[in-house]
Amino acid sequence: MTARLRAGLIGLGMMGRHHARVLQSLPGVDLVACADPNGDPHGVAGQLPVLTTVTDIIDAGVDYCVVAVPTAYHYDIAMELANAGVHALIEKPLAATSAEANDIVAAFAKAKLIGGVGHIERYNPALQQARARLENGELGDVLQVATRRVGPFPARIADVGVVKDLGTHDIDLTAWVTQQTYASVSARAAHRSGRPHEDLISITGLLSRGSVVNHLVNWLSPMKERVTTITGEKGAFVADTISADLTYYANGSIPTEWAQIAGFRGVSEGDMIRYSFAKPEPLRTEHETFATAVRGEPSAIVTLAEGARTLAVAEACLESAQSGRTVDLNSADPGLA
Amino acid sequence: MTARLRAGLIGLGMMGRHHARVLQSLPGVDLVACADPNGDPHGVAGQLPVLTTVTDIIDAGVDYCVVAVPTAYHYDIAMELANAGVHALIEKPLAATSAEANDIVAAFAKAKLIGGVGHIERYNPALQQARARLENGELGDVLQVATRRVGPFPARIADVGVVKDLGTHDIDLTAWVTQQTYASVSARAAHRSGRPHEDLISITGLLSRGSVVNHLVNWLSPMKERVTTITGEKGAFVADTISADLTYYANGSIPTEWAQIAGFRGVSEGDMIRYSFAKPEPLRTEHETFATAVRGEPSAIVTLAEGARTLAVAEACLESAQSGRTVDLNSADPGLA
Amino acid sequence: MTARLRAGLIGLGMMGRHHARVLQSLPGVDLVACADPNGDPHGVAGQLPVLTTVTDIIDAGVDYCVVAVPTAYHYDIAMELANAGVHALIEKPLAATSAEANDIVAAFAKAKLIGGVGHIERYNPALQQARARLENGELGDVLQVATRRVGPFPARIADVGVVKDLGTHDIDLTAWVTQQTYASVSARAAHRSGRPHEDLISITGLLSRGSVVNHLVNWLSPMKERVTTITGEKGAFVADTISADLTYYANGSIPTEWAQIAGFRGVSEGDMIRYSFAKPEPLRTEHETFATAVRGEPSAIVTLAEGARTLAVAEACLESAQSGRTVDLNSADPGLA
Amino acid sequence: MTARLRAGLIGLGMMGRHHARVLQSLPGVDLVACADPNGDPHGVAGQLPVLTTVTDIIDAGVDYCVVAVPTAYHYDIAMELANAGVHALIEKPLAATSAEANDIVAAFAKAKLIGGVGHIERYNPALQQARARLENGELGDVLQVATRRVGPFPARIADVGVVKDLGTHDIDLTAWVTQQTYASVSARAAHRSGRPHEDLISITGLLSRGSVVNHLVNWLSPMKERVTTITGEKGAFVADTISADLTYYANGSIPTEWAQIAGFRGVSEGDMIRYSFAKPEPLRTEHETFATAVRGEPSAIVTLAEGARTLAVAEACLESAQSGRTVDLNSADPGLA
């Protein structure tokens, strides 16, 4: 029989409250300590006292800690957890900079600890399905992955720009779903007047085995979109991670004879299938996956190295937007798994 | 009273048949000669004999000629028309190469002839509305123009790749709708095995006054899309040129309180308005506009210089996709109006 | 080898021009005469002289005649054709009244002539697919057929109300697609002030083997809809006859776990499939089907008896709307095939 | 200053848990007692003991009680609350039969107590907007209200058929949004083999000032819909209560010239506007509204008389489906407010 895991949670804000809810109902896991210097605004701590620091949580004796604080604090907290020998699931992005992220990778590796990054989109049922079906060869070679992650400006304050805050979702999911790394990126960005970080970015890139990528990421659009379109030899997948839908458009083999239809539907059509499949909540899957890894069993977590690599790609996008030049990703980057 | 114009048409294929239909009903214009070395497969010539060459048309005595032949033949035909003193409306892309296009520009300028390019999307009611409303300041500054022009592989044989065949629509409409030129482009392309030209391209670029651009263009997608999304300070326009719809998404000012709705609609919503407006057929508007110019009146045609500039941008995209580097557009390019 | 058929066309208005276009390109058929007392406003007669009356057409010597004149004239023209021994494809509705329709049925039967009615929706590829798949048992028993046929007020002048003009489409397609007759109908209608006929009707009814039917028909709605939803034991078909799409929603077997998704998608989901299939133009299929019948071969035309039965159902709906009572359909009605 | 209200809750099942959540955060209200003979399966009682009966709740001393138990128990519990002098907000449908509902109306009237019914759709922001805009004359006269409330079979066990369980939503919202009563209904129903109650119903009816109504209600459809379409003189409103959207389609005044567009969009188009507005959670609005009434202030609750009238209409639909005849609603019905 497996022993129950003792989990801690630092950060009880917008994301922390959801982590608390899931941790409180996770089989085989007990949430034994939580902390937030700002208290418990959403009232999710339940019977637990609300501690102040990660040190308090470590002192409570935990197997692992979930880190859901502003990105700027990730580095110090992660290093303290590594030093204390505590496994950690850290919200995305892994750190404020690629350099910090690489240090975290090294510290957890040295301490032989399990470290995970909260790139939750990877656990969205729509993308889990897409991954499984790509693995199964249902699209053949992937020619292009194009994502749109746009919407209104978030209520919460972000301490990084939109690339690190939202774009890292797209970078992580694209690399994972295609099982490729980024070879190069070209980006252009814009921001609203008076703001320090970019609010909008357009990225064109190339993956390691030749797939083209395109990312549109911003928090300036009135309409919310979370769409990933994967174009392959045999058709296209469109994953909508808001509704957790995966839709397959087969290549058409029947020419469309009726002129009026061909005008808006194209010269041919294939079947369009929106698949049905189990849709567990992504955050729950993320937690179950991480707890499994902490127990020492094989488990598909987002590794710290992947999180660091994603940050390196995000920084390459920012560098490209700054310089106006294409940036090649160094495949010898220490963040590369 | 205005004299009637005598028009000729060379090319009676997929596009030519539509030009014939419109020319046959255009007020003040008589289609007096048509030619196609392959005859009249769609039976649109009506009472007119089907001639063979542009020389035959010139000999018939025409004020202007519409050129709807494969791109490879544009140069020779355009030069012959220029030499004969005949105005010309030439299908897009203007020529197979930027160099040829620049020669056509020079020849028509020297002969003081009216030359136009058939970038028909510009005449789509949705984009005409967008242009008018941008001019009116309804979006404020334009932060980004993103287009998607994808669909199944066309039945007709194209003698150029997808950038010159379809992407030139996006380049032309983006430059026109924003009244900016392209400053730089970064592109990545892909093609199906065994094909000489690119079938898919992803482009990120920058316009002359700082707007970001993004184009996804291919003929490998099972689903047809013709969408232009313009993101501005005050909201976004989405133009669908298949349905000729322009939809405005206002920035939201009311936070969305109901958590379930905010999850899929975003933290705030503004009004969404699909405008109603007159929707004349774009090809008819294109022809009316050109005929007006031939009569010497002010008219918003797509100039040959604009057509050449668009080709130069398309070639910069191909160069970028080839080299893997960002390409700056030379604003001193002879094609720049 | 089959002899070519000689066809005539009376009526060159909104529908007549489409009949002319199709007749001019129909294999094995020659359009040899056309007539319209109002001439040829759309210029579709081509080389043919535009005659005035159906007598003129009969005198020209035709195997069959297509009748595309206002409904009020159907009766006289149909009777003249029957007397002259000419087969006829008559636009829907078959006649202005059920009584007239029954007389036409009798006259054609007595003269042993082929008579068809232009209920074109039945030839829409979406409904042809639905019919074939129902026949194949893909939905199991049909519990309900619900149609919506609404839109803006038509430009053309209708000489009957919306039930006979548009609602007969729904009655015909529902009876055909389910292979049932109408057992009873209850209806409520409304009209705009100052208009003699109803402009809107809501109908609830029962078919002969127990399927429930529901029709919403009007020309007062700003948005155009042509939707048929067939709910069966194993799922639902939604046919959109504007886009000629048939979409299958399978009953769900997987409970939706993620609460946020279940909120808008329901407690379970099944696959949703928009089928691809050949989409010939319905009017062409209607003509091919009729010409085949004229040649004496088996062919799925809409018979005059079916057209008369459809009119009887439409009149029952009007009677119900008038009286406020449910009206049972007499299954011994002479119009019943 | 207003004294705080003491509220009780009986029923902690699927709906009860949501009532608990809202009551726990309602300003000026304390949830002081809750009861469910089946305990607290969703763990929402918090610090409160889980009592067993409504008597226990009455004994705890409450100003009002929310009743969220199976419909069969409404009558006994409501009567006990009335006898005890406790105001009550009772889930819909008010009771299992119209007769029981009328008794509840009488008992609360006699005891001068506030009674409300949980017809939550009326508090959906989309319908609140529709109501306000109709009141404001934005559609002119209402010609028709058509609703669709279909979806997969619910996980919870319903002890009534679909008309009383779901159809009462449509009946209540239609009467309220139009401020009319039902004059007559004609209905046809179906059920899956082996089930005692109807699973599907199609209803056509007439309201007291002449508006036509149409309701499609079932839990046999694979796809979930919650749509109300209100067709008026000046255009149409479409309310989707899943997304809480209200969309206005203005009547078109501009004929659609481009034939390809007119084919699928209709002969004219008007603006289409999806309004933005505050979207509070409907259950919260329902509770705030009821608490205000308990405090003796004017408040737009769903009265018991309205709830009883809605049940009477539902029973008329069942009677019509049974008899195959149209049923007139007795406007002198005691349930009529």
CSV table of C-alpha atoms in Angstrom, one decimal, chain D residues 1-336:
chain,number,residue,atom,x,y,z
D,1,MET,CA,-30.1,49.5,9.6
D,2,THR,CA,-31.6,46.3,8.4
D,3,ALA,CA,-31.5,43.2,10.6
D,4,ARG,CA,-29.7,40.2,9.2
D,5,LEU,CA,-32.0,37.4,7.9
D,6,ARG,CA,-31.8,33.9,9.2
D,7,ALA,CA,-32.1,31.4,6.3
D,8,GLY,CA,-32.6,27.6,6.2
D,9,LEU,CA,-32.0,25.2,3.4
D,10,ILE,CA,-33.7,21.8,2.9
D,11,GLY,CA,-32.1,19.7,0.2
D,12,LEU,CA,-28.3,19.4,-0.3
D,13,GLY,CA,-28.4,17.6,-3.7
D,14,MET,CA,-27.5,18.8,-7.2
D,15,MET,CA,-29.3,22.1,-6.8
D,16,GLY,CA,-29.1,22.4,-3.0
D,17,ARG,CA,-25.3,22.6,-3.1
D,18,HIS,CA,-25.5,25.7,-5.3
D,19,HIS,CA,-28.1,27.2,-3.0
D,20,ALA,CA,-25.8,26.6,-0.1
D,21,ARG,CA,-22.9,28.3,-1.8
D,22,VAL,CA,-24.9,31.3,-2.6
D,23,LEU,CA,-26.6,31.6,0.7
D,24,GLN,CA,-23.2,31.4,2.4
D,25,SER,CA,-22.1,34.6,0.6
D,26,LEU,CA,-25.3,36.5,0.4
D,27,PRO,CA,-25.1,40.0,2.0
D,28,GLY,CA,-27.3,40.5,5.0
D,29,VAL,CA,-28.3,36.8,5.2
D,30,ASP,CA,-27.0,34.0,7.4
D,31,LEU,CA,-27.5,30.4,6.5
D,32,VAL,CA,-28.2,29.1,10.0
D,33,ALA,CA,-29.6,25.6,9.3
D,34,CYS,CA,-29.6,23.0,6.6
D,35,ALA,CA,-31.1,19.6,6.3
D,36,ASP,CA,-31.1,16.6,4.0
D,37,PRO,CA,-32.2,13.1,4.9
D,38,ASN,CA,-29.4,11.8,2.6
D,39,GLY,CA,-26.8,13.9,4.3
D,40,ASP,CA,-24.3,16.2,2.6
D,41,PRO,CA,-22.9,14.4,-0.5
D,42,HIS,CA,-21.2,17.5,-1.9
D,43,GLY,CA,-19.7,18.7,1.4
D,44,VAL,CA,-21.3,22.1,1.3
D,45,ALA,CA,-22.6,22.4,4.9
D,46,GLY,CA,-19.4,23.9,6.2
D,47,GLN,CA,-19.6,24.3,9.9
D,48,LEU,CA,-23.3,23.7,10.1
D,49,PRO,CA,-24.7,20.4,11.4
D,50,VAL,CA,-26.7,18.5,8.7
D,51,LEU,CA,-30.2,18.2,10.0
D,52,THR,CA,-32.8,15.7,8.7
D,53,THR,CA,-36.2,17.4,8.3
D,54,VAL,CA,-37.7,20.7,7.6
D,55,THR,CA,-39.1,20.6,11.2
D,56,ASP,CA,-35.5,20.6,12.4
D,57,ILE,CA,-34.9,23.8,10.3
D,58,ILE,CA,-38.1,25.4,11.6
D,59,ASP,CA,-36.9,24.6,15.1
D,60,ALA,CA,-33.6,26.3,14.5
D,61,GLY,CA,-35.5,29.5,14.1
D,62,VAL,CA,-35.4,30.9,10.5
D,63,ASP,CA,-36.9,33.8,8.7
D,64,TYR,CA,-37.2,31.9,5.5
D,65,CYS,CA,-36.3,28.5,4.0
D,66,VAL,CA,-35.1,27.5,0.6
D,67,VAL,CA,-36.7,24.2,-0.6
D,68,ALA,CA,-34.5,22.1,-3.0
D,69,VAL,CA,-35.8,18.6,-2.6
D,70,PRO,CA,-37.5,16.3,-5.2
D,71,THR,CA,-40.7,17.8,-6.5
D,72,ALA,CA,-42.8,15.1,-4.9
D,73,TYR,CA,-41.9,16.5,-1.4
D,74,HIS,CA,-42.6,20.2,-2.2
D,75,TYR,CA,-46.2,20.1,-1.1
D,76,ASP,CA,-45.7,18.7,2.4
D,77,ILE,CA,-42.7,20.8,3.1
D,78,ALA,CA,-44.4,24.0,1.8
D,79,MET,CA,-47.5,23.4,3.9
D,80,GLU,CA,-45.4,22.8,7.0
D,81,LEU,CA,-43.5,26.0,6.4
D,82,ALA,CA,-46.7,28.0,5.8
D,83,ASN,CA,-48.1,26.6,9.0
D,84,ALA,CA,-45.0,27.6,10.9
D,85,GLY,CA,-45.1,31.1,9.5
D,86,VAL,CA,-41.8,30.7,7.5
D,87,HIS,CA,-41.3,32.4,4.2
D,88,ALA,CA,-40.2,30.1,1.4
D,89,LEU,CA,-38.3,30.0,-1.8
D,90,ILE,CA,-39.3,26.7,-3.5
D,91,GLU,CA,-37.5,25.1,-6.4
D,92,LYS,CA,-39.3,24.7,-9.7
D,93,PRO,CA,-41.7,23.2,-10.5
D,94,LEU,CA,-43.7,24.5,-7.5
D,95,ALA,CA,-45.4,21.1,-6.9
D,96,ALA,CA,-46.0,17.8,-8.6
D,97,THR,CA,-49.5,18.9,-9.6
D,98,SER,CA,-51.4,22.0,-10.3
D,99,ALA,CA,-53.9,21.1,-7.5
D,100,GLU,CA,-51.1,20.9,-5.0
D,101,ALA,CA,-49.7,24.2,-6.2
D,102,ASN,CA,-53.0,26.0,-5.8
D,103,ASP,CA,-53.2,24.7,-2.2
D,104,ILE,CA,-49.7,26.1,-1.5
D,105,VAL,CA,-50.7,29.4,-3.1
D,106,ALA,CA,-53.7,29.6,-0.8
D,107,ALA,CA,-51.9,28.6,2.3
D,108,PHE,CA,-49.2,31.2,1.9
D,109,ALA,CA,-51.7,33.9,1.0
D,110,LYS,CA,-53.8,33.1,4.1
D,111,ALA,CA,-50.7,33.2,6.3
D,112,LYS,CA,-49.6,36.4,4.6
D,113,LEU,CA,-46.2,34.9,3.9
D,114,ILE,CA,-43.8,35.6,1.1
D,115,GLY,CA,-43.5,32.6,-1.3
D,116,GLY,CA,-41.3,32.4,-4.3
D,117,VAL,CA,-40.5,29.8,-7.0
D,118,GLY,CA,-37.1,29.1,-8.3
D,119,HIS,CA,-37.7,29.7,-12.0
D,120,ILE,CA,-34.1,30.7,-12.4
D,121,GLU,CA,-34.1,31.3,-16.1
D,122,ARG,CA,-36.0,34.5,-15.5
D,123,TYR,CA,-32.9,35.8,-13.7
D,124,ASN,CA,-30.5,34.9,-16.5
D,125,PRO,CA,-28.9,38.1,-17.7
D,126,ALA,CA,-29.8,37.4,-21.3
D,127,LEU,CA,-33.5,37.3,-20.5
D,128,GLN,CA,-33.4,40.2,-18.0
D,129,GLN,CA,-31.9,42.2,-20.9
D,130,ALA,CA,-34.6,41.0,-23.3
D,131,ARG,CA,-37.3,41.9,-20.9
D,132,ALA,CA,-36.0,45.4,-20.4
D,133,ARG,CA,-35.6,46.0,-24.1
D,134,LEU,CA,-39.0,44.6,-24.9
D,135,GLU,CA,-40.4,46.9,-22.2
D,136,ASN,CA,-38.6,49.7,-23.9
D,137,GLY,CA,-40.3,48.9,-27.2
D,138,GLU,CA,-37.2,47.9,-29.1
D,139,LEU,CA,-38.9,45.1,-31.0
D,140,GLY,CA,-42.3,46.6,-31.3
D,141,ASP,CA,-45.1,44.0,-31.0
D,142,VAL,CA,-44.0,40.5,-30.3
D,143,LEU,CA,-45.2,38.2,-33.0
D,144,GLN,CA,-43.7,34.9,-31.7
D,145,VAL,CA,-41.6,33.5,-28.9
D,146,ALA,CA,-39.9,30.2,-29.8
D,147,THR,CA,-37.8,28.3,-27.3
D,148,ARG,CA,-35.5,25.2,-27.6
D,149,ARG,CA,-34.5,23.5,-24.4
D,150,VAL,CA,-33.0,20.2,-25.4
D,151,GLY,CA,-30.0,18.1,-24.4
D,152,PRO,CA,-28.8,14.8,-23.1
D,153,PHE,CA,-30.6,12.9,-20.4
D,154,PRO,CA,-29.8,14.3,-17.0
D,155,ALA,CA,-27.7,12.3,-14.5
D,156,ARG,CA,-30.1,13.2,-11.7
D,157,ILE,CA,-33.4,11.3,-11.5
D,158,ALA,CA,-36.4,13.4,-12.2
D,159,ASP,CA,-39.7,12.3,-10.6
D,160,VAL,CA,-41.7,14.2,-13.2
D,161,GLY,CA,-41.7,14.2,-17.0
D,162,VAL,CA,-39.8,16.7,-19.1
D,163,VAL,CA,-42.6,19.2,-19.4
D,164,LYS,CA,-42.8,19.8,-15.6
D,165,ASP,CA,-39.1,19.4,-15.1
D,166,LEU,CA,-37.7,21.5,-18.0
D,167,GLY,CA,-40.7,22.9,-19.9
D,168,THR,CA,-41.8,25.0,-16.9
D,169,HIS,CA,-38.7,27.1,-17.5
D,170,ASP,CA,-40.0,28.0,-20.9
D,171,ILE,CA,-43.5,28.6,-19.9
D,172,ASP,CA,-42.5,30.8,-17.0
D,173,LEU,CA,-39.9,32.8,-19.0
D,174,THR,CA,-42.3,33.3,-22.0
D,175,ALA,CA,-45.1,34.5,-19.9
D,176,TRP,CA,-42.8,36.8,-18.0
D,177,VAL,CA,-40.8,38.2,-20.9
D,178,THR,CA,-43.9,39.0,-22.9
D,179,GLN,CA,-46.1,39.9,-19.8
D,180,GLN,CA,-48.8,37.7,-21.2
D,181,THR,CA,-50.6,34.6,-20.1
D,182,TYR,CA,-51.2,31.4,-22.1
D,183,ALA,CA,-54.5,31.3,-23.9
D,184,SER,CA,-54.2,27.8,-25.5
D,185,VAL,CA,-51.7,25.1,-26.2
D,186,SER,CA,-51.5,22.1,-28.6
D,187,ALA,CA,-48.8,19.6,-27.8
D,188,ARG,CA,-47.4,16.3,-29.0
D,189,ALA,CA,-45.1,14.2,-26.9
D,190,ALA,CA,-42.9,11.1,-27.1
D,191,HIS,CA,-41.0,8.9,-24.7
D,192,ARG,CA,-38.4,6.3,-24.8
D,193,SER,CA,-39.6,2.8,-24.4
D,194,GLY,CA,-40.0,1.7,-20.8
D,195,ARG,CA,-40.2,5.1,-19.3
D,196,PRO,CA,-43.4,6.3,-17.4
D,197,HIS,CA,-43.2,10.0,-18.3
D,198,GLU,CA,-42.8,11.9,-21.6
D,199,ASP,CA,-39.2,12.6,-22.6
D,200,LEU,CA,-39.9,15.0,-25.5
D,201,ILE,CA,-42.6,17.5,-26.3
D,202,SER,CA,-43.4,19.9,-29.1
D,203,ILE,CA,-45.8,22.7,-28.1
D,204,THR,CA,-47.6,25.3,-30.2
D,205,GLY,CA,-49.6,27.9,-28.4
D,206,LEU,CA,-51.2,31.3,-28.2
D,207,LEU,CA,-50.7,34.0,-25.6
D,208,SER,CA,-53.3,36.3,-24.2
D,209,ARG,CA,-52.5,39.3,-26.5
D,210,GLY,CA,-52.0,37.2,-29.6
D,211,SER,CA,-48.3,36.3,-29.7
D,212,VAL,CA,-47.6,32.8,-31.1
D,213,VAL,CA,-45.5,30.5,-28.9
D,214,ASN,CA,-43.5,27.4,-29.8
D,215,HIS,CA,-41.6,25.2,-27.4
D,216,LEU,CA,-39.3,22.3,-28.2
D,217,VAL,CA,-38.3,20.5,-24.9
D,218,ASN,CA,-36.6,17.2,-24.5
D,219,TRP,CA,-33.8,15.4,-22.8
D,220,LEU,CA,-33.2,13.0,-25.7
D,221,SER,CA,-31.1,15.3,-27.8
D,222,PRO,CA,-27.3,14.7,-27.9
D,223,MET,CA,-26.6,18.5,-28.2
D,224,LYS,CA,-27.6,20.9,-25.4
D,225,GLU,CA,-29.6,24.0,-26.4
D,226,ARG,CA,-31.1,26.8,-24.3
D,227,VAL,CA,-32.4,29.2,-26.9
D,228,THR,CA,-35.2,31.7,-26.9
D,229,THR,CA,-36.0,33.5,-30.1
D,230,ILE,CA,-38.4,36.5,-29.9
D,231,THR,CA,-39.6,37.7,-33.3
D,232,GLY,CA,-41.0,41.2,-33.3
D,233,GLU,CA,-42.1,43.9,-35.7
D,234,LYS,CA,-38.7,45.5,-35.7
D,235,GLY,CA,-36.4,42.5,-35.7
D,236,ALA,CA,-35.6,39.5,-33.5
D,237,PHE,CA,-33.9,38.8,-30.2
D,238,VAL,CA,-32.1,35.6,-29.6
D,239,ALA,CA,-31.3,34.8,-26.0
D,240,ASP,CA,-28.9,32.0,-25.2
D,241,THR,CA,-29.1,31.3,-21.5
D,242,ILE,CA,-26.0,29.0,-21.5
D,243,SER,CA,-23.7,31.8,-22.5
D,244,ALA,CA,-26.0,34.5,-21.2
D,245,ASP,CA,-26.0,36.2,-24.5
D,246,LEU,CA,-28.6,38.4,-26.0
D,247,THR,CA,-28.3,39.1,-29.7
D,248,TYR,CA,-30.4,41.5,-31.7
D,249,TYR,CA,-31.0,41.0,-35.4
D,250,ALA,CA,-32.3,44.2,-36.9
D,251,ASN,CA,-34.7,44.0,-39.9
D,252,GLY,CA,-32.7,44.6,-43.0
D,253,SER,CA,-33.2,47.5,-45.2
D,254,ILE,CA,-30.4,47.1,-47.7
D,255,PRO,CA,-31.1,44.4,-50.4
D,256,THR,CA,-28.2,42.0,-50.8
D,257,GLU,CA,-26.9,42.5,-54.3
D,258,TRP,CA,-24.2,39.9,-54.5
D,259,ALA,CA,-26.1,36.8,-55.5
D,260,GLN,CA,-23.7,34.4,-53.7
D,261,ILE,CA,-24.2,36.1,-50.4
D,262,ALA,CA,-28.0,36.5,-50.8
D,263,GLY,CA,-28.2,32.7,-51.2
D,264,PHE,CA,-27.2,32.0,-47.7
D,265,ARG,CA,-27.9,35.2,-45.9
D,266,GLY,CA,-31.3,36.2,-47.4
D,267,VAL,CA,-32.5,39.0,-49.5
D,268,SER,CA,-31.5,41.7,-47.0
D,269,GLU,CA,-29.5,42.1,-43.9
D,270,GLY,CA,-29.6,44.3,-40.9
D,271,ASP,CA,-27.1,44.9,-38.1
D,272,MET,CA,-26.6,42.0,-35.8
D,273,ILE,CA,-25.6,43.1,-32.3
D,274,ARG,CA,-24.6,40.9,-29.4
D,275,TYR,CA,-25.0,43.2,-26.5
D,276,SER,CA,-22.6,43.5,-23.6
D,277,PHE,CA,-24.1,43.9,-20.1
D,278,ALA,CA,-23.4,42.8,-16.6
D,279,LYS,CA,-23.7,39.1,-16.1
D,280,PRO,CA,-24.3,38.3,-12.4
D,281,GLU,CA,-24.9,34.6,-11.7
D,282,PRO,CA,-28.7,34.0,-12.0
D,283,LEU,CA,-29.0,32.0,-8.8
D,284,ARG,CA,-27.4,34.9,-6.9
D,285,THR,CA,-29.9,37.4,-8.4
D,286,GLU,CA,-32.7,35.0,-7.5
D,287,HIS,CA,-31.6,34.9,-3.9
D,288,GLU,CA,-31.0,38.6,-3.6
D,289,THR,CA,-34.4,39.2,-5.1
D,290,PHE,CA,-36.1,36.9,-2.7
D,291,ALA,CA,-34.2,38.2,0.4
D,292,THR,CA,-35.3,41.7,-0.6
D,293,ALA,CA,-39.0,40.5,-0.7
D,294,VAL,CA,-38.6,38.9,2.7
D,295,ARG,CA,-37.4,42.2,4.1
D,296,GLY,CA,-40.7,43.6,2.9
D,297,GLU,CA,-39.3,45.7,0.1
D,298,PRO,CA,-40.6,45.8,-3.5
D,299,SER,CA,-38.9,43.0,-5.4
D,300,ALA,CA,-39.5,41.0,-8.6
D,301,ILE,CA,-39.8,37.5,-7.3
D,302,VAL,CA,-41.5,34.7,-9.1
D,303,THR,CA,-44.7,34.5,-7.1
D,304,LEU,CA,-46.4,31.3,-6.0
D,305,ALA,CA,-49.4,32.2,-8.2
D,306,GLU,CA,-47.1,32.5,-11.2
D,307,GLY,CA,-45.6,29.1,-10.3
D,308,ALA,CA,-49.0,27.6,-10.1
D,309,ARG,CA,-50.1,29.1,-13.3
D,310,THR,CA,-47.0,27.7,-15.0
D,311,LEU,CA,-47.9,24.3,-13.7
D,312,ALA,CA,-51.4,24.7,-15.0
D,313,VAL,CA,-50.0,25.4,-18.5
D,314,ALA,CA,-47.7,22.4,-18.3
D,315,GLU,CA,-50.7,20.2,-17.4
D,316,ALA,CA,-52.6,21.6,-20.3
D,317,CYS,CA,-49.7,20.6,-22.6
D,318,LEU,CA,-49.8,17.1,-21.1
D,319,GLU,CA,-53.5,16.9,-21.5
D,320,SER,CA,-53.2,18.1,-25.1
D,321,ALA,CA,-50.5,15.5,-25.9
D,322,GLN,CA,-52.7,12.9,-24.4
D,323,SER,CA,-56.0,13.8,-26.1
D,324,GLY,CA,-54.6,15.0,-29.4
D,325,ARG,CA,-56.7,18.2,-29.0
D,326,THR,CA,-55.9,21.8,-28.4
D,327,VAL,CA,-56.5,22.9,-24.8
D,328,ASP,CA,-57.7,26.3,-23.8
D,329,LEU,CA,-56.4,27.7,-20.6
D,330,ASN,CA,-59.1,28.9,-18.2
D,331,SER,CA,-58.1,32.5,-17.5
D,332,ALA,CA,-60.2,32.3,-14.4
D,333,ASP,CA,-57.9,29.6,-13.1
D,334,PRO,CA,-57.1,30.2,-9.4
D,335,GLY,CA,-53.5,30.1,-10.2
D,336,LEU,CA,-53.7,33.2,-12.4
